[in-house]
Amino acid sequence: MRNLSDQVNPSRVRRLNRSAGKEGPVIYWMSRDQRASSNWALQFALETAERGGTFVVVAFCLAPEFLGAAFRQYHFMIEGLKEVEQSLAEKNIPFYLQAGNPVERLPELIRQLRAGTMVCEFDPLRIRKAWKNGIVKNADVAIYEVDAHNMVPCLEASDRQEYSARTFRKKLGKKLGGFIERYPGSEGQKKAAADLADTVDWNRIESRLEVDRAVPAVEWLKPGTGEGLKTLARFLENGLTGYARQSNNPNGEARSDLSPYLHFGQVSAADVFHEVSLADVPEEDKEAFLEELLVRRELSDNFCFYNSHYDSVKGFPDWAGATLKAHEGDPRPYVYTRSQLESGDTHDELWNAAQLEMLKTGKMHGYIRMYWAKKILEWSRTPARALQTAVYLNDRYELDGRDPNGYTGIAWSIGGVHDRAWKERGVFGKVRYMSYAGCGRKFDIDKYVSRVQNM
Ligand code: FAD
Ligand code: FO1
């Protein structure tokens, strides 16, 4: 039963252990949803603290490395966290930045603060499940998990791996009505002393980062919640109209550039949903965009949560695994090493431009990403090798990489996940093929190539 002051939908929340809550502050361990507002995990922590007559602190654990992330991604994330620290201070919520392995650092903080409860977020990735399991083992406090990332909580949307967007869309549609909820304006909390935690020494944190600086920060997209909401406003102004027809054209405006903000949780998908729903644009453009933001994005969490092989050929549907196996011995027209692909050094100028766009900007247009990944399949010795290469490049250079959307997008492209069988051909078997000529029928290749080369 929800009491009046509770705004968090109970079906967003699940217990991760049986330990009884104790006296003492509530720690919200922030990781996936790096924002101080429009955040159901933070809201749940505030409600829990209020009920217990205590207060909330927020802790972020800066891991020494994360799925191949380089300086580019850590910089974008840390700039966003600086804004989180400030916004939390205005709400009288202390912010702790812990460097190291969360499995060690969080239990230490729980002991240091004599915390009674910990709140964490839903995240389908293996590494996050491992961190959580480690903390549950090491800490004897009540631990709750809140799905603050999906509009319809992943575990609520479906209790199994969905076969296609069609089956998932139906289930999501039935549940969505119950989760179109506005965030309560949380003015924060009275109780805690904001100066409980020292302000973070960001220079020291950044100077001690041991991530690969060969992948530099990008300049064209500014990090943080404030910039993310400006990017959204710009998209509503001039990118949403025509999205339905233009989203397959990398030369057009039909791209929100929100994925890095959504990946790091600097912007809430629910806020994007509400703004898009209110926009004065043709219905078909809203529908096309929400199909991506809701159905495709939340389908990715479904795939990664229920399929533990989300980044391996073992995660492919049986038909795709069989057909790729049957064609594993087919002659490849070209075979490139990972470093040739990494430097965009192939015979295909369109593919090279796509790789260059990713190297330079940390982003690649959605339509081109499909072509990009499918060509890696065509030019790699085996599908397993192709998948490994695509994941490596995507997670090293994309700002929005290391995300369920990426593993699912690559598995769709190379392994037919959420897709159907197509006309059989060499190397691909019945996995959907994409050709240079096919792209040329959709958009002006020369225009895309020269634009990227002049970036
Ligand atoms: P928009 O077209 O403006 O879409 C808005 C939002 O909807 C996106 O930010 C994203 O959250 C969601 N979305 C859009 N398309 C998809 C999709 N196909 N699947 C899931 N969600 C989608 N997305 C990532 O966030 N990280 C990745 O690493 C990533 N890697 C991909 C790799 C391949 C091979 C493919 C085919 C797709 C990949 N995608 C990835 C999905 C999609 O291409 C990007 O989300 C999109 O291009 C991001 O740019 P945008 O925000 O301007 O997109
Ligand atoms: N989450 C953390 O809790 N600590 C980190 O140090 C951290 C680094 C990081 C770097 C790049 C990146 O793309 C994500 C990173 N994340 C980190 C995780 C992220 O916030 C999300 O939880 C997952 O990547 C998405 O599921």
XYZ file of C-alpha atoms and ligand atoms in Angstrom:
534
model
C 0.000 0.000 0.000
C 1.431 3.362 -0.974
C 1.143 5.985 1.728
C 0.329 9.473 0.512
C 3.805 10.915 0.654
C 5.217 7.991 -1.341
C 5.493 8.835 -5.014
C 7.609 5.914 -6.162
C 5.582 3.193 -7.871
C 6.229 0.059 -5.759
C 6.605 -2.040 -8.917
C 9.821 -0.118 -9.611
C 11.336 -1.402 -6.371
C 12.627 -4.798 -5.299
C 14.519 -6.001 -2.230
C 17.966 -7.492 -2.938
C 18.407 -9.070 0.508
C 16.484 -9.986 3.626
C 18.531 -7.952 6.148
C 16.254 -5.751 8.203
C 16.684 -2.010 7.799
C 18.460 -0.434 10.733
C 18.732 3.011 12.246
C 21.073 5.290 10.375
C 21.197 7.216 7.120
C 20.085 5.903 3.728
C 22.843 5.618 1.118
C 21.759 5.979 -2.516
C 24.514 4.309 -4.518
C 24.287 6.242 -7.823
C 25.723 4.623 -10.937
C 23.433 4.352 -13.951
C 21.146 7.314 -13.319
C 23.585 10.125 -12.755
C 21.140 12.988 -12.101
C 19.916 14.866 -9.039
C 16.341 15.313 -10.290
C 13.760 13.211 -12.136
C 15.333 10.193 -10.465
C 13.092 7.504 -8.899
C 16.009 5.878 -7.053
C 16.842 9.166 -5.310
C 13.147 9.782 -4.658
C 12.793 6.337 -3.058
C 15.841 6.987 -0.869
C 14.362 10.334 0.255
C 11.014 8.724 1.091
C 12.700 5.879 2.974
C 14.812 8.341 4.959
C 11.804 10.525 5.777
C 9.827 7.522 7.022
C 12.803 6.500 9.165
C 13.401 9.984 10.542
C 16.886 10.012 9.032
C 18.567 11.466 5.940
C 20.002 10.488 2.551
C 23.575 10.625 1.295
C 24.475 9.885 -2.322
C 27.598 7.853 -3.123
C 29.210 7.387 -6.537
C 32.034 4.885 -6.874
C 34.538 5.791 -9.595
C 35.813 2.458 -10.925
C 39.413 2.401 -12.241
C 38.160 0.975 -15.494
C 34.777 0.212 -17.037
C 34.211 -2.011 -20.100
C 36.980 -0.422 -22.117
C 35.908 3.173 -21.495
C 38.614 5.709 -22.324
C 39.286 9.291 -21.258
C 36.525 10.503 -23.658
C 33.766 8.770 -21.703
C 35.181 9.289 -18.210
C 35.535 13.014 -18.952
C 31.893 13.270 -20.116
C 30.759 11.382 -17.013
C 32.904 13.279 -14.487
C 31.818 16.675 -15.846
C 28.229 15.501 -15.352
C 28.998 14.328 -11.810
C 30.373 17.764 -10.893
C 26.945 19.157 -11.738
C 25.273 16.388 -9.719
C 27.371 17.308 -6.653
C 26.270 20.945 -6.905
C 22.593 20.154 -7.482
C 22.576 17.773 -4.514
C 24.234 20.361 -2.268
C 21.348 22.744 -3.077
C 19.030 20.006 -1.783
C 21.106 19.523 1.365
C 22.091 16.025 0.193
C 25.732 15.102 0.852
C 27.621 13.555 -2.100
C 30.469 11.074 -1.615
C 32.756 10.211 -4.505
C 34.625 6.992 -3.749
C 37.456 5.879 -6.036
C 38.007 2.139 -6.399
C 36.033 -1.073 -6.577
C 32.403 -0.539 -5.441
C 32.369 -4.012 -3.841
C 34.957 -2.782 -1.332
C 34.263 0.947 -1.122
C 30.488 0.833 -0.580
C 30.560 -1.534 2.456
C 33.302 0.683 3.915
C 31.076 3.759 3.529
C 28.094 1.921 5.011
C 30.197 1.129 8.086
C 31.720 4.627 8.269
C 28.280 6.328 8.192
C 26.545 3.581 10.187
C 23.987 3.513 7.395
C 20.850 1.436 7.871
C 19.688 1.148 4.255
C 21.168 1.224 0.766
C 19.287 2.032 -2.450
C 20.782 1.112 -5.836
C 19.532 1.115 -9.436
C 18.411 -1.602 -11.833
C 21.033 -2.273 -14.500
C 21.019 -5.402 -16.727
C 24.761 -5.450 -17.413
C 26.822 -8.323 -16.028
C 29.376 -6.041 -14.356
C 26.674 -4.196 -12.432
C 25.041 -7.456 -11.283
C 28.478 -8.637 -10.076
C 29.071 -5.397 -8.158
C 25.639 -5.648 -6.538
C 26.080 -9.309 -5.575
C 29.446 -8.452 -4.023
C 27.972 -5.640 -1.954
C 24.963 -7.706 -0.854
C 27.465 -10.297 0.466
C 29.617 -7.725 2.273
C 27.002 -5.455 3.788
C 24.406 -6.239 6.410
C 21.849 -3.490 5.704
C 18.520 -3.504 3.871
C 19.290 -3.140 0.146
C 16.661 -2.007 -2.365
C 16.947 -1.831 -6.153
C 14.919 0.761 -8.082
C 14.444 0.786 -11.871
C 15.073 4.502 -12.461
C 16.136 4.072 -16.102
C 13.102 2.563 -17.850
C 9.677 4.126 -18.070
C 8.140 0.669 -17.593
C 10.408 -1.189 -15.163
C 12.251 -3.961 -17.031
C 10.990 -6.695 -14.695
C 7.449 -5.328 -15.016
C 7.436 -5.071 -18.822
C 8.116 -8.766 -19.341
C 9.198 -11.818 -17.349
C 11.188 -13.305 -20.252
C 13.449 -12.505 -23.214
C 11.244 -11.039 -25.929
C 11.565 -12.455 -29.413
C 11.015 -9.225 -31.320
C 10.051 -5.588 -31.002
C 6.537 -6.646 -32.039
C 5.958 -8.908 -29.020
C 7.617 -6.428 -26.667
C 5.724 -3.388 -28.032
C 2.419 -5.121 -27.232
C 3.424 -5.856 -23.630
C 4.910 -2.389 -23.119
C 1.801 -0.746 -24.528
C -0.412 -2.570 -22.036
C 1.686 -1.422 -19.048
C 2.789 2.060 -20.122
C -0.365 3.791 -18.886
C 0.479 2.840 -15.296
C 3.929 4.410 -15.520
C 3.284 7.753 -17.130
C 4.077 9.460 -13.848
C 5.412 12.959 -13.283
C 8.359 13.231 -10.911
C 7.505 15.064 -7.687
C 9.480 18.298 -7.416
C 11.812 17.242 -4.615
C 13.182 20.193 -2.754
C 15.551 17.778 -1.056
C 15.808 17.236 2.666
C 15.922 19.242 5.845
C 17.827 16.926 8.120
C 21.340 16.239 6.823
C 24.195 18.636 7.123
C 25.250 19.137 3.518
C 28.832 19.604 4.701
C 28.813 16.073 6.108
C 30.842 15.065 3.039
C 33.898 17.090 1.976
C 33.499 18.663 -1.426
C 35.135 16.416 -3.991
C 38.701 17.241 -5.045
C 37.956 16.824 -8.746
C 41.462 17.814 -9.890
C 42.973 15.042 -7.801
C 40.346 12.576 -9.079
C 41.025 13.495 -12.713
C 44.808 13.549 -12.356
C 44.722 10.013 -10.945
C 42.494 8.621 -13.702
C 44.376 5.790 -15.401
C 42.244 5.592 -18.503
C 43.448 5.686 -22.092
C 43.916 9.310 -23.089
C 44.461 8.325 -26.723
C 40.685 8.685 -27.109
C 40.252 12.403 -26.398
C 37.191 14.162 -24.992
C 34.807 15.558 -27.604
C 34.065 19.290 -27.832
C 30.850 19.332 -29.883
C 28.598 17.913 -27.136
C 28.759 19.391 -23.646
C 28.193 16.983 -20.726
C 25.747 17.235 -17.845
C 22.026 17.435 -17.161
C 21.732 21.117 -18.065
C 23.359 20.625 -21.464
C 21.344 17.458 -22.023
C 18.078 19.336 -21.514
C 19.279 22.070 -23.904
C 20.068 19.360 -26.475
C 16.541 18.031 -26.007
C 15.055 21.506 -26.474
C 17.075 22.020 -29.661
C 15.886 18.656 -31.010
C 12.232 19.493 -30.259
C 12.753 22.774 -32.111
C 14.185 21.460 -35.324
C 14.851 17.716 -35.356
C 11.651 16.001 -34.287
C 9.544 17.236 -37.183
C 10.279 14.926 -40.090
C 11.907 12.309 -37.861
C 9.650 9.566 -39.243
C 10.897 10.046 -42.784
C 14.418 11.239 -42.123
C 15.676 8.870 -39.399
C 17.431 6.730 -42.056
C 19.324 9.695 -43.429
C 22.656 10.527 -41.746
C 22.729 13.839 -43.630
C 19.501 15.007 -42.019
C 18.551 16.543 -38.651
C 16.563 13.515 -37.448
C 18.822 12.628 -34.560
C 18.402 13.959 -31.031
C 22.027 13.357 -29.921
C 20.523 12.404 -26.552
C 22.090 8.939 -26.310
C 25.191 9.973 -24.279
C 22.951 11.815 -21.780
C 20.558 8.858 -21.588
C 23.410 6.360 -21.302
C 24.962 8.152 -18.311
C 21.516 8.881 -16.919
C 22.205 12.617 -16.995
C 18.760 12.990 -18.577
C 15.717 10.879 -17.736
C 13.985 9.083 -20.623
C 10.663 9.849 -18.925
C 11.353 13.586 -19.160
C 12.167 13.158 -22.872
C 8.936 11.171 -23.306
C 6.864 13.917 -21.642
C 8.438 16.728 -23.667
C 8.031 14.822 -26.949
C 4.411 13.924 -26.109
C 3.620 17.635 -25.584
C 5.464 18.822 -28.701
C 3.436 20.382 -31.483
C 4.689 18.081 -34.254
C 3.014 15.513 -36.546
C 1.879 12.360 -34.712
C 3.886 10.127 -37.072
C 7.123 11.850 -35.995
C 6.294 11.467 -32.297
C 5.425 7.806 -32.802
C 8.592 7.085 -34.774
C 10.753 8.728 -32.122
C 8.999 7.089 -29.147
C 9.338 3.716 -30.905
C 13.103 4.172 -30.557
C 13.161 5.895 -27.157
C 10.724 3.485 -25.533
C 10.351 0.231 -27.448
C 13.885 -0.194 -28.834
C 15.680 1.227 -25.817
C 13.697 -0.741 -23.234
C 13.830 -3.864 -25.417
C 17.637 -3.621 -25.095
C 17.379 -3.837 -21.312
C 15.059 -6.825 -21.746
C 17.584 -8.581 -24.016
C 20.605 -7.908 -21.768
C 18.784 -8.800 -18.558
C 17.319 -12.112 -19.737
C 20.118 -13.186 -22.058
C 23.410 -13.509 -20.174
C 25.205 -14.016 -23.521
C 24.184 -10.539 -24.749
C 27.736 -9.815 -25.984
C 28.489 -13.238 -27.478
C 27.436 -15.343 -30.490
C 25.853 -17.686 -27.922
C 23.238 -14.973 -27.440
C 22.007 -15.237 -31.045
C 18.659 -16.930 -31.818
C 19.088 -20.568 -32.928
C 18.181 -19.866 -36.569
C 20.856 -17.181 -36.820
C 23.522 -19.214 -35.031
C 22.863 -22.143 -37.354
C 22.891 -20.137 -40.564
C 26.064 -18.231 -39.633
C 27.750 -21.518 -38.718
C 26.740 -23.034 -42.051
C 28.346 -20.092 -43.855
C 31.393 -19.714 -41.589
C 33.587 -21.319 -44.246
C 32.343 -19.074 -47.092
C 35.044 -17.028 -48.853
C 35.047 -13.420 -47.578
C 35.407 -10.793 -50.352
C 37.726 -8.849 -48.042
C 39.208 -9.684 -44.634
C 40.479 -6.834 -42.410
C 42.335 -6.913 -39.110
C 40.943 -5.079 -36.118
C 43.520 -2.348 -36.468
C 42.682 -1.831 -40.174
C 39.042 -1.477 -39.183
C 39.905 0.726 -36.180
C 41.714 3.191 -38.452
C 38.959 3.076 -41.082
C 41.358 1.648 -43.635
C 39.155 -0.488 -45.929
C 38.124 -0.390 -49.606
C 34.704 1.013 -48.668
C 34.634 4.816 -48.384
C 31.201 4.822 -46.723
C 32.311 2.415 -44.024
C 35.569 4.355 -43.530
C 33.566 7.584 -43.100
C 31.333 5.927 -40.510
C 34.395 4.750 -38.561
C 35.918 8.223 -38.886
C 32.697 9.841 -37.590
C 32.936 7.614 -34.526
C 36.660 8.263 -33.982
C 36.223 12.022 -34.297
C 32.846 12.663 -32.619
C 32.222 9.669 -30.330
C 28.924 9.125 -32.113
C 27.616 7.550 -35.331
C 24.205 7.966 -36.948
C 21.836 5.119 -36.064
C 21.216 3.966 -39.627
C 24.910 3.869 -40.444
C 25.663 1.861 -37.291
C 23.726 -1.052 -38.785
C 25.737 -0.917 -42.019
C 28.954 -0.452 -39.988
C 28.396 -3.591 -37.888
C 27.155 -5.737 -40.777
C 30.249 -4.994 -42.830
C 32.410 -6.053 -39.882
C 30.616 -9.419 -40.102
C 31.290 -9.578 -43.869
C 34.989 -8.709 -43.527
C 35.898 -10.788 -40.432
C 37.041 -14.413 -40.450
C 34.236 -15.581 -38.140
C 31.031 -14.111 -36.659
C 32.564 -14.445 -33.167
C 35.541 -12.386 -34.241
C 33.235 -9.823 -35.856
C 31.151 -9.459 -32.694
C 34.256 -9.024 -30.559
C 35.624 -6.338 -32.907
C 32.325 -4.430 -33.104
C 31.930 -4.439 -29.297
C 35.560 -3.391 -28.799
C 35.337 -0.436 -31.226
C 31.845 0.605 -30.093
C 32.799 0.580 -26.376
C 36.151 2.310 -26.938
C 35.012 5.210 -29.113
C 31.259 5.784 -28.725
C 30.190 8.242 -26.019
C 27.032 6.150 -25.594
C 28.865 2.796 -25.671
C 29.029 0.165 -22.851
C 25.264 0.263 -22.890
C 22.538 -2.378 -23.362
C 21.554 -0.518 -26.572
C 25.001 -1.173 -27.988
C 25.194 -4.874 -27.204
C 21.679 -5.311 -28.556
C 22.294 -3.169 -31.658
C 25.387 -5.194 -32.495
C 23.609 -8.517 -31.810
C 20.745 -7.360 -34.099
C 23.193 -6.430 -36.887
C 25.456 -9.471 -36.723
C 23.277 -12.145 -35.124
C 19.691 -11.393 -36.174
C 18.519 -10.728 -32.600
C 14.943 -9.308 -32.721
C 15.085 -9.709 -36.536
C 13.816 -12.419 -38.870
C 15.480 -14.638 -41.492
C 16.059 -13.113 -44.928
C 17.023 -14.478 -48.354
C 20.099 -16.693 -47.900
C 23.476 -15.481 -49.233
C 27.225 -15.957 -48.688
C 28.748 -15.261 -45.249
C 25.460 -13.784 -43.834
C 23.360 -16.884 -44.473
C 19.822 -15.705 -43.663
C 20.927 -12.748 -41.488
C 19.723 -9.466 -43.010
C 22.242 -8.033 -45.473
C 22.926 -4.344 -46.133
C 24.756 -3.051 -49.191
C 26.537 0.118 -50.227
C 24.069 0.466 -53.122
C 21.171 0.036 -50.706
C 22.508 2.942 -48.614
C 22.881 4.969 -51.789
C 19.175 4.547 -52.420
C 18.417 5.933 -48.954
C 20.771 8.948 -48.788
C 23.524 10.880 -50.565
C 26.668 8.880 -49.717
C 29.107 11.425 -51.178
C 27.562 14.171 -49.062
C 27.931 12.079 -45.880
C 31.506 11.048 -46.723
C 32.731 14.564 -47.499
C 30.963 16.003 -44.430
C 32.750 13.526 -42.155
C 36.097 14.017 -43.886
C 35.829 17.790 -43.344
C 34.902 17.492 -39.656
P 17.739 9.143 -31.777
O 17.375 8.598 -33.101
O 17.535 10.570 -31.483
O 16.971 8.218 -30.689
C 16.644 8.704 -29.397
C 16.985 7.678 -28.366
O 16.287 6.466 -28.616
C 18.467 7.289 -28.381
O 19.239 8.188 -27.622
C 18.433 5.909 -27.764
O 18.386 5.973 -26.349
C 17.120 5.357 -28.290
N 17.376 4.576 -29.497
C 17.405 5.023 -30.772
N 17.645 4.000 -31.626
C 17.786 2.884 -30.854
C 18.061 1.508 -31.119
N 18.228 1.058 -32.364
N 18.144 0.662 -30.080
C 17.983 1.106 -28.808
N 17.717 2.383 -28.481
C 17.624 3.254 -29.497
N 22.741 3.099 -28.747
C 23.387 3.473 -27.589
O 22.806 4.168 -26.749
N 24.667 3.043 -27.316
C 25.367 2.270 -28.198
O 26.507 1.883 -27.934
C 24.715 1.870 -29.422
N 25.379 1.068 -30.303
C 24.711 0.634 -31.425
C 25.374 -0.241 -32.301
C 24.721 -0.721 -33.434
C 25.447 -1.675 -34.343
C 23.392 -0.317 -33.711
C 22.661 -0.832 -34.931
C 22.720 0.566 -32.852
C 23.373 1.041 -31.691
N 22.738 1.923 -30.797
C 23.381 2.312 -29.646
C 21.324 2.334 -30.994
C 21.144 3.660 -31.768
O 21.873 3.614 -32.956
C 21.572 4.846 -30.917
O 20.901 4.806 -29.677
C 21.268 6.187 -31.597
O 21.915 6.268 -32.832
C 21.731 7.294 -30.658
O 21.688 8.543 -31.283
P 20.494 9.574 -30.949
O 20.332 9.731 -29.474
O 20.735 10.799 -31.764
O 19.267 8.741 -31.521
N 29.371 3.389 -13.202
C 29.904 3.495 -11.937
O 29.177 3.265 -10.966
N 31.211 3.850 -11.732
C 32.040 4.151 -12.750
O 33.202 4.475 -12.527
C 31.518 4.078 -14.081
C 32.329 4.380 -15.174
C 31.757 4.359 -16.464
C 32.510 4.725 -17.575
C 31.940 4.714 -18.830
C 30.611 4.345 -18.993
O 30.051 4.345 -20.210
C 29.826 3.959 -17.904
C 30.391 3.965 -16.633
N 29.639 3.592 -15.523
C 30.164 3.682 -14.256
C 28.361 2.861 -15.629
C 27.197 3.572 -16.204
O 26.885 4.625 -15.417
C 26.024 2.602 -16.403
O 25.722 2.041 -15.190
C 26.192 1.517 -17.423
O 27.205 1.739 -18.277
C 24.916 1.376 -18.250
O 24.202 0.296 -17.972
